[in-house]
XYZ file of C-alpha atoms in Angstrom:
381
model
C 4.626 25.538 -76.117
C 2.137 26.858 -73.485
C 2.326 23.315 -71.719
C 6.190 23.530 -71.661
C 5.909 27.069 -70.387
C 3.636 26.084 -67.463
C 6.145 23.199 -66.660
C 9.025 25.546 -66.510
C 7.191 28.188 -64.519
C 8.367 29.147 -61.039
C 5.658 27.424 -59.003
C 6.325 24.177 -60.910
C 10.113 24.345 -60.456
C 9.620 25.037 -56.674
C 7.218 21.990 -56.257
C 9.942 19.836 -58.093
C 12.610 21.187 -55.787
C 10.456 20.604 -52.739
C 9.679 17.066 -53.844
C 13.404 16.381 -54.400
C 14.213 17.763 -50.997
C 11.489 15.538 -49.211
C 12.795 12.550 -51.164
C 16.333 13.049 -50.143
C 15.359 13.843 -46.578
C 13.316 10.596 -46.289
C 16.028 8.660 -47.893
C 18.751 10.083 -45.429
C 16.340 9.218 -42.543
C 15.682 5.754 -43.575
C 19.404 5.095 -44.057
C 20.130 6.565 -40.689
C 17.808 4.335 -38.687
C 18.824 1.391 -40.563
C 22.324 2.330 -39.486
C 23.741 2.795 -43.026
C 23.579 6.571 -43.503
C 25.050 9.935 -42.032
C 23.956 11.068 -38.647
C 23.665 14.755 -39.757
C 20.004 14.639 -39.106
C 20.328 13.759 -35.516
C 23.355 16.039 -34.971
C 21.352 18.950 -36.361
C 18.334 18.344 -34.271
C 20.397 18.073 -31.011
C 22.293 21.159 -31.980
C 19.072 22.979 -32.152
C 17.980 21.880 -28.865
C 20.926 23.307 -27.058
C 20.040 26.981 -27.879
C 16.452 26.207 -27.025
C 17.493 24.970 -23.522
C 19.728 27.901 -23.006
C 17.124 30.290 -23.889
C 14.742 28.505 -21.382
C 17.395 28.527 -18.586
C 17.971 32.327 -19.102
C 14.273 32.978 -18.967
C 13.449 30.930 -15.954
C 16.462 29.024 -14.416
C 14.371 27.566 -11.594
C 12.215 25.516 -14.033
C 14.824 25.023 -16.938
C 17.850 24.304 -14.835
C 21.255 24.613 -16.259
C 21.842 20.883 -15.860
C 19.103 20.340 -18.438
C 21.967 20.357 -21.038
C 22.592 16.757 -20.143
C 19.471 15.835 -22.101
C 21.063 16.425 -25.650
C 24.282 15.087 -24.333
C 22.834 11.741 -23.394
C 20.875 11.561 -26.459
C 23.944 12.121 -28.494
C 25.758 9.371 -26.755
C 23.084 7.019 -28.186
C 22.534 8.530 -31.747
C 25.822 10.222 -32.931
C 29.145 8.959 -33.975
C 32.222 9.900 -31.845
C 33.292 12.723 -34.203
C 29.866 14.199 -34.266
C 29.582 13.901 -30.638
C 32.564 16.169 -30.081
C 30.907 18.964 -32.037
C 27.953 18.609 -29.800
C 30.001 18.747 -26.596
C 31.727 21.872 -27.758
C 28.299 23.529 -28.403
C 27.087 22.367 -24.898
C 30.329 23.787 -23.361
C 29.721 27.182 -25.167
C 26.169 27.051 -23.846
C 27.302 26.493 -20.180
C 29.684 29.551 -20.458
C 26.832 31.693 -21.807
C 24.447 30.662 -18.918
C 27.287 31.106 -16.417
C 27.919 34.721 -17.661
C 24.282 35.732 -17.982
C 23.126 34.265 -14.716
C 26.040 35.412 -12.638
C 28.314 33.921 -9.985
C 26.687 30.775 -8.409
C 27.554 32.291 -4.979
C 24.711 35.143 -5.511
C 21.794 32.627 -5.385
C 20.146 29.321 -6.643
C 19.419 28.318 -10.087
C 22.870 29.148 -11.471
C 25.887 27.263 -13.122
C 27.571 25.685 -10.147
C 30.710 23.398 -10.241
C 28.395 20.537 -9.594
C 26.584 21.345 -12.738
C 29.683 21.313 -14.861
C 30.741 18.233 -13.198
C 27.435 16.444 -14.047
C 27.455 17.522 -17.650
C 30.925 16.563 -18.104
C 30.465 13.205 -16.634
C 27.394 12.415 -18.821
C 29.528 13.624 -21.883
C 32.315 11.236 -20.814
C 30.135 8.232 -20.613
C 28.200 9.233 -23.673
C 31.654 9.151 -25.400
C 32.490 5.768 -24.107
C 29.331 4.305 -25.490
C 29.582 6.024 -28.746
C 33.177 4.528 -29.202
C 31.941 1.054 -28.165
C 29.030 1.344 -30.852
C 31.601 2.460 -33.454
C 34.032 -0.348 -32.668
C 31.341 -2.912 -32.882
C 29.786 -1.429 -35.914
C 26.066 -1.965 -34.799
C 24.140 1.145 -34.083
C 21.935 1.064 -31.134
C 19.049 1.363 -33.247
C 19.720 -1.973 -34.989
C 21.224 -3.752 -31.944
C 17.961 -4.588 -30.302
C 16.456 -5.839 -33.804
C 19.642 -7.865 -34.369
C 19.180 -9.681 -30.933
C 15.498 -10.291 -31.718
C 16.362 -11.622 -35.224
C 18.779 -14.064 -33.730
C 16.304 -15.158 -31.258
C 13.718 -15.758 -33.857
C 16.269 -17.539 -36.047
C 17.206 -20.001 -33.197
C 13.225 -20.509 -32.544
C 12.695 -21.359 -36.302
C 15.632 -23.633 -36.489
C 14.196 -25.438 -33.373
C 10.710 -25.952 -35.024
C 9.652 -29.554 -35.196
C 8.371 -30.681 -38.815
C 4.731 -31.850 -39.225
C 4.247 -35.371 -38.462
C 1.843 -37.862 -40.066
C -1.416 -38.651 -38.642
C -1.136 -40.857 -35.406
C 1.814 -39.011 -34.022
C 2.023 -36.044 -31.591
C 4.961 -33.787 -30.830
C 5.708 -30.800 -28.882
C 8.871 -28.889 -27.790
C 9.165 -26.509 -24.868
C 12.381 -24.490 -24.053
C 13.062 -22.066 -21.176
C 16.369 -20.201 -20.945
C 18.203 -19.445 -17.728
C 17.033 -16.401 -15.570
C 14.141 -15.435 -17.895
C 16.610 -14.495 -20.593
C 15.796 -14.506 -24.402
C 18.753 -16.769 -25.405
C 19.324 -20.384 -24.544
C 22.404 -22.839 -24.778
C 19.659 -25.608 -25.430
C 18.401 -26.050 -29.016
C 16.833 -28.537 -31.290
C 17.272 -29.317 -34.958
C 14.954 -31.837 -36.629
C 14.115 -32.985 -40.122
C 12.364 -35.598 -41.989
C 14.507 -37.855 -44.148
C 14.154 -40.977 -46.126
C 11.455 -39.517 -48.304
C 9.548 -38.347 -45.079
C 9.414 -41.954 -43.564
C 12.177 -41.033 -40.973
C 12.300 -38.354 -38.356
C 15.607 -37.126 -37.100
C 15.864 -35.008 -34.057
C 18.914 -33.752 -32.290
C 18.538 -32.229 -29.002
C 21.805 -30.317 -27.950
C 23.003 -28.549 -24.562
C 25.842 -26.184 -25.200
C 28.351 -25.353 -22.315
C 27.267 -22.199 -20.406
C 23.890 -20.894 -20.091
C 21.587 -17.877 -21.259
C 23.327 -15.202 -23.118
C 26.788 -16.755 -22.697
C 25.909 -19.950 -24.622
C 23.299 -18.234 -27.003
C 25.932 -17.169 -29.567
C 27.500 -20.592 -29.686
C 23.955 -22.267 -29.763
C 23.175 -20.111 -32.822
C 26.349 -21.126 -34.572
C 25.873 -24.779 -33.746
C 22.277 -25.008 -34.564
C 22.967 -23.822 -38.131
C 25.747 -26.150 -38.455
C 23.973 -29.183 -37.117
C 21.011 -28.307 -39.160
C 23.066 -28.528 -42.391
C 24.626 -31.876 -41.197
C 21.292 -33.470 -40.289
C 19.948 -35.397 -43.079
C 23.140 -34.970 -45.167
C 24.822 -37.720 -43.482
C 23.941 -41.153 -42.423
C 22.532 -41.228 -38.881
C 25.464 -42.982 -37.352
C 27.859 -40.253 -38.908
C 26.096 -37.251 -37.588
C 27.692 -37.132 -34.034
C 31.115 -37.789 -35.186
C 30.937 -35.099 -37.857
C 29.239 -32.729 -35.165
C 32.205 -33.605 -32.726
C 34.844 -32.687 -35.208
C 33.113 -29.545 -36.158
C 33.251 -28.440 -32.239
C 36.866 -29.519 -32.102
C 37.707 -27.349 -34.981
C 36.243 -24.300 -33.381
C 38.768 -24.494 -30.422
C 36.476 -22.560 -28.016
C 37.569 -22.199 -24.372
C 34.102 -23.685 -23.458
C 33.929 -25.882 -26.521
C 32.093 -28.894 -25.346
C 28.409 -29.802 -25.695
C 25.981 -32.824 -24.899
C 23.743 -34.026 -27.567
C 21.184 -36.686 -28.152
C 20.165 -37.942 -31.703
C 16.891 -39.670 -32.353
C 16.337 -41.614 -35.526
C 12.529 -42.552 -35.650
C 10.762 -44.708 -38.208
C 7.423 -43.051 -38.498
C 5.857 -46.149 -40.074
C 6.902 -48.892 -37.575
C 7.828 -46.944 -34.495
C 11.214 -48.304 -34.353
C 13.909 -45.987 -33.251
C 17.629 -45.443 -32.602
C 19.193 -43.140 -30.043
C 22.722 -41.980 -30.092
C 24.132 -39.865 -27.274
C 27.052 -37.702 -26.636
C 27.215 -37.272 -22.884
C 23.604 -36.452 -22.642
C 20.852 -37.524 -20.155
C 19.003 -40.585 -21.120
C 15.643 -40.548 -22.754
C 12.484 -41.727 -21.065
C 9.912 -44.047 -22.741
C 6.554 -44.531 -21.366
C 5.193 -48.071 -22.232
C 1.466 -47.749 -22.540
C 0.720 -51.228 -21.746
C 2.567 -51.440 -18.270
C 2.561 -47.755 -17.535
C 6.264 -47.954 -16.717
C 8.916 -45.478 -17.660
C 12.191 -46.856 -18.989
C 15.350 -45.091 -19.331
C 17.003 -45.411 -22.707
C 20.515 -44.527 -22.081
C 23.063 -44.527 -25.003
C 26.860 -44.336 -24.612
C 29.012 -41.811 -25.953
C 31.435 -39.046 -24.778
C 30.845 -35.229 -24.912
C 31.195 -33.345 -28.110
C 34.248 -31.237 -28.557
C 36.421 -33.143 -26.113
C 38.609 -35.537 -28.134
C 38.898 -36.614 -31.834
C 37.806 -40.012 -32.929
C 35.123 -40.556 -30.480
C 32.650 -43.470 -30.822
C 28.799 -43.064 -30.129
C 27.111 -46.436 -29.606
C 23.293 -46.598 -30.455
C 20.524 -47.881 -28.281
C 17.446 -49.228 -30.087
C 13.716 -49.274 -29.124
C 10.225 -49.245 -30.379
C 7.130 -46.868 -29.829
C 3.951 -48.786 -29.727
C 0.589 -47.121 -29.847
C -0.036 -45.204 -26.633
C 3.868 -44.979 -25.967
C 5.613 -41.590 -25.264
C 9.307 -40.767 -25.555
C 10.782 -37.815 -23.703
C 14.026 -36.101 -24.593
C 15.358 -33.426 -22.286
C 18.479 -31.477 -21.093
C 20.068 -31.721 -17.671
C 18.644 -28.319 -16.420
C 15.220 -30.067 -16.177
C 16.391 -32.829 -13.971
C 19.581 -31.838 -12.238
C 20.112 -29.054 -9.625
C 22.448 -28.157 -6.846
C 20.008 -29.657 -4.144
C 19.232 -32.957 -6.028
C 20.907 -35.340 -8.358
C 19.782 -36.542 -11.768
C 18.135 -39.629 -10.532
C 15.967 -37.784 -8.175
C 15.105 -35.238 -10.941
C 14.096 -37.996 -13.216
C 11.758 -39.590 -10.726
C 10.067 -36.286 -10.308
C 9.732 -35.631 -13.882
C 8.152 -39.082 -14.525
C 5.856 -38.513 -11.577
C 4.714 -35.285 -12.982
C 4.331 -36.766 -16.471
C 2.093 -39.549 -15.221
C -0.647 -36.923 -14.754
C -0.870 -36.420 -18.594
C -1.231 -39.969 -19.742
C -5.123 -39.460 -19.874
C -4.951 -36.387 -21.813
C -2.520 -37.692 -24.413
C 0.160 -35.217 -23.249
C -1.363 -32.317 -24.968
C 0.533 -29.240 -23.977
C 2.380 -31.090 -21.404
C 5.946 -30.039 -22.293
C 5.683 -26.576 -20.895
C 3.704 -27.681 -17.792
C 6.433 -30.278 -17.001
C 9.130 -27.616 -17.228
C 7.133 -25.330 -14.938
C 6.391 -28.221 -12.437
C 9.804 -29.801 -12.256
C 12.489 -26.879 -12.773
C 10.447 -23.578 -12.705
C 13.082 -21.558 -10.830
C 16.344 -23.443 -11.788
C 19.085 -21.156 -12.833
C 19.676 -23.095 -16.023
C 18.598 -23.616 -19.525
C 15.766 -26.325 -19.699
C 14.464 -28.004 -22.622
C 11.877 -30.898 -23.250
C 10.783 -32.714 -26.385
C 7.852 -34.889 -26.244
C 6.884 -37.519 -28.934
C 3.792 -39.710 -28.583
C 2.147 -42.393 -30.830
C -1.615 -42.307 -30.703
C -3.774 -45.378 -30.142
């Protein structure tokens, strides 16, 4: 009985109530910053800043000018929903009226509410409302927008990761989007099939560049990753072509090159859909050979045929797959770009091409305003 009485005492009930309040507040805050909950916390905080700014303006209008009311208005445009934003604007308008009456007519001196102050506050409110309506229409709070873009970029990066290869093989991939952006229209999907004996790699260049092509590249990388290994090698590009045709995009074409490499024998097949040729370095002669397969662009017409070209990687040989942004520019054609690429690549023969992919992009197409990708595969001696 005594224990129950202590549990039901006023301090105990007060502690339980405080704990429930903290739990509810923390849950509301977490839901809000995840974009799932109400914005009442942010609205309450911004509503409290308006009388605080008004009080500071009335005390010293020189250091806390009437135009300082744009601060909660700008923050509200980023944090609040449109309905809550209107309530904040009404409070800010009332604060401006109070300041105007208390400070007196603007013609009597500086640090008063002038027509310019009203226009600045109104303009900030107008643009804040546009931003809030855009966020409401998209359905993604600004707090989550950057996170979502980061997740999308990381998803493309993970999907472009090359699988581990057995001893005696070296692979590396480098990708540089146009204009220093985070998203690229170039991507790679790769898988080891046939019990791990075969390496299949698909390098694709989606029409467009940078952010414009990033969303389509994400969609295609997921689709191509599902097709790769699920179909016979010669069935991949026809299936990918049919997938692009079904999307009915305005810029619905892409180039792609499909490598099917036997990791035990070194024999390979290349199938191309309008993609630049692969380059093979023959270690015995030191000569670079273009391996050009025939095939139309993906997403142009149905029933396209893709013919394979065959080759073999001997110990010491290197195979390079790349997109046109690496070898083609407005001031040079693709043949000159390939010559420059092979010339730069010759410098890495002695080192075994360790870390060469990124350096080759920097040397051959550092400032080109196009997406660039380079895949290197080499067979050790």
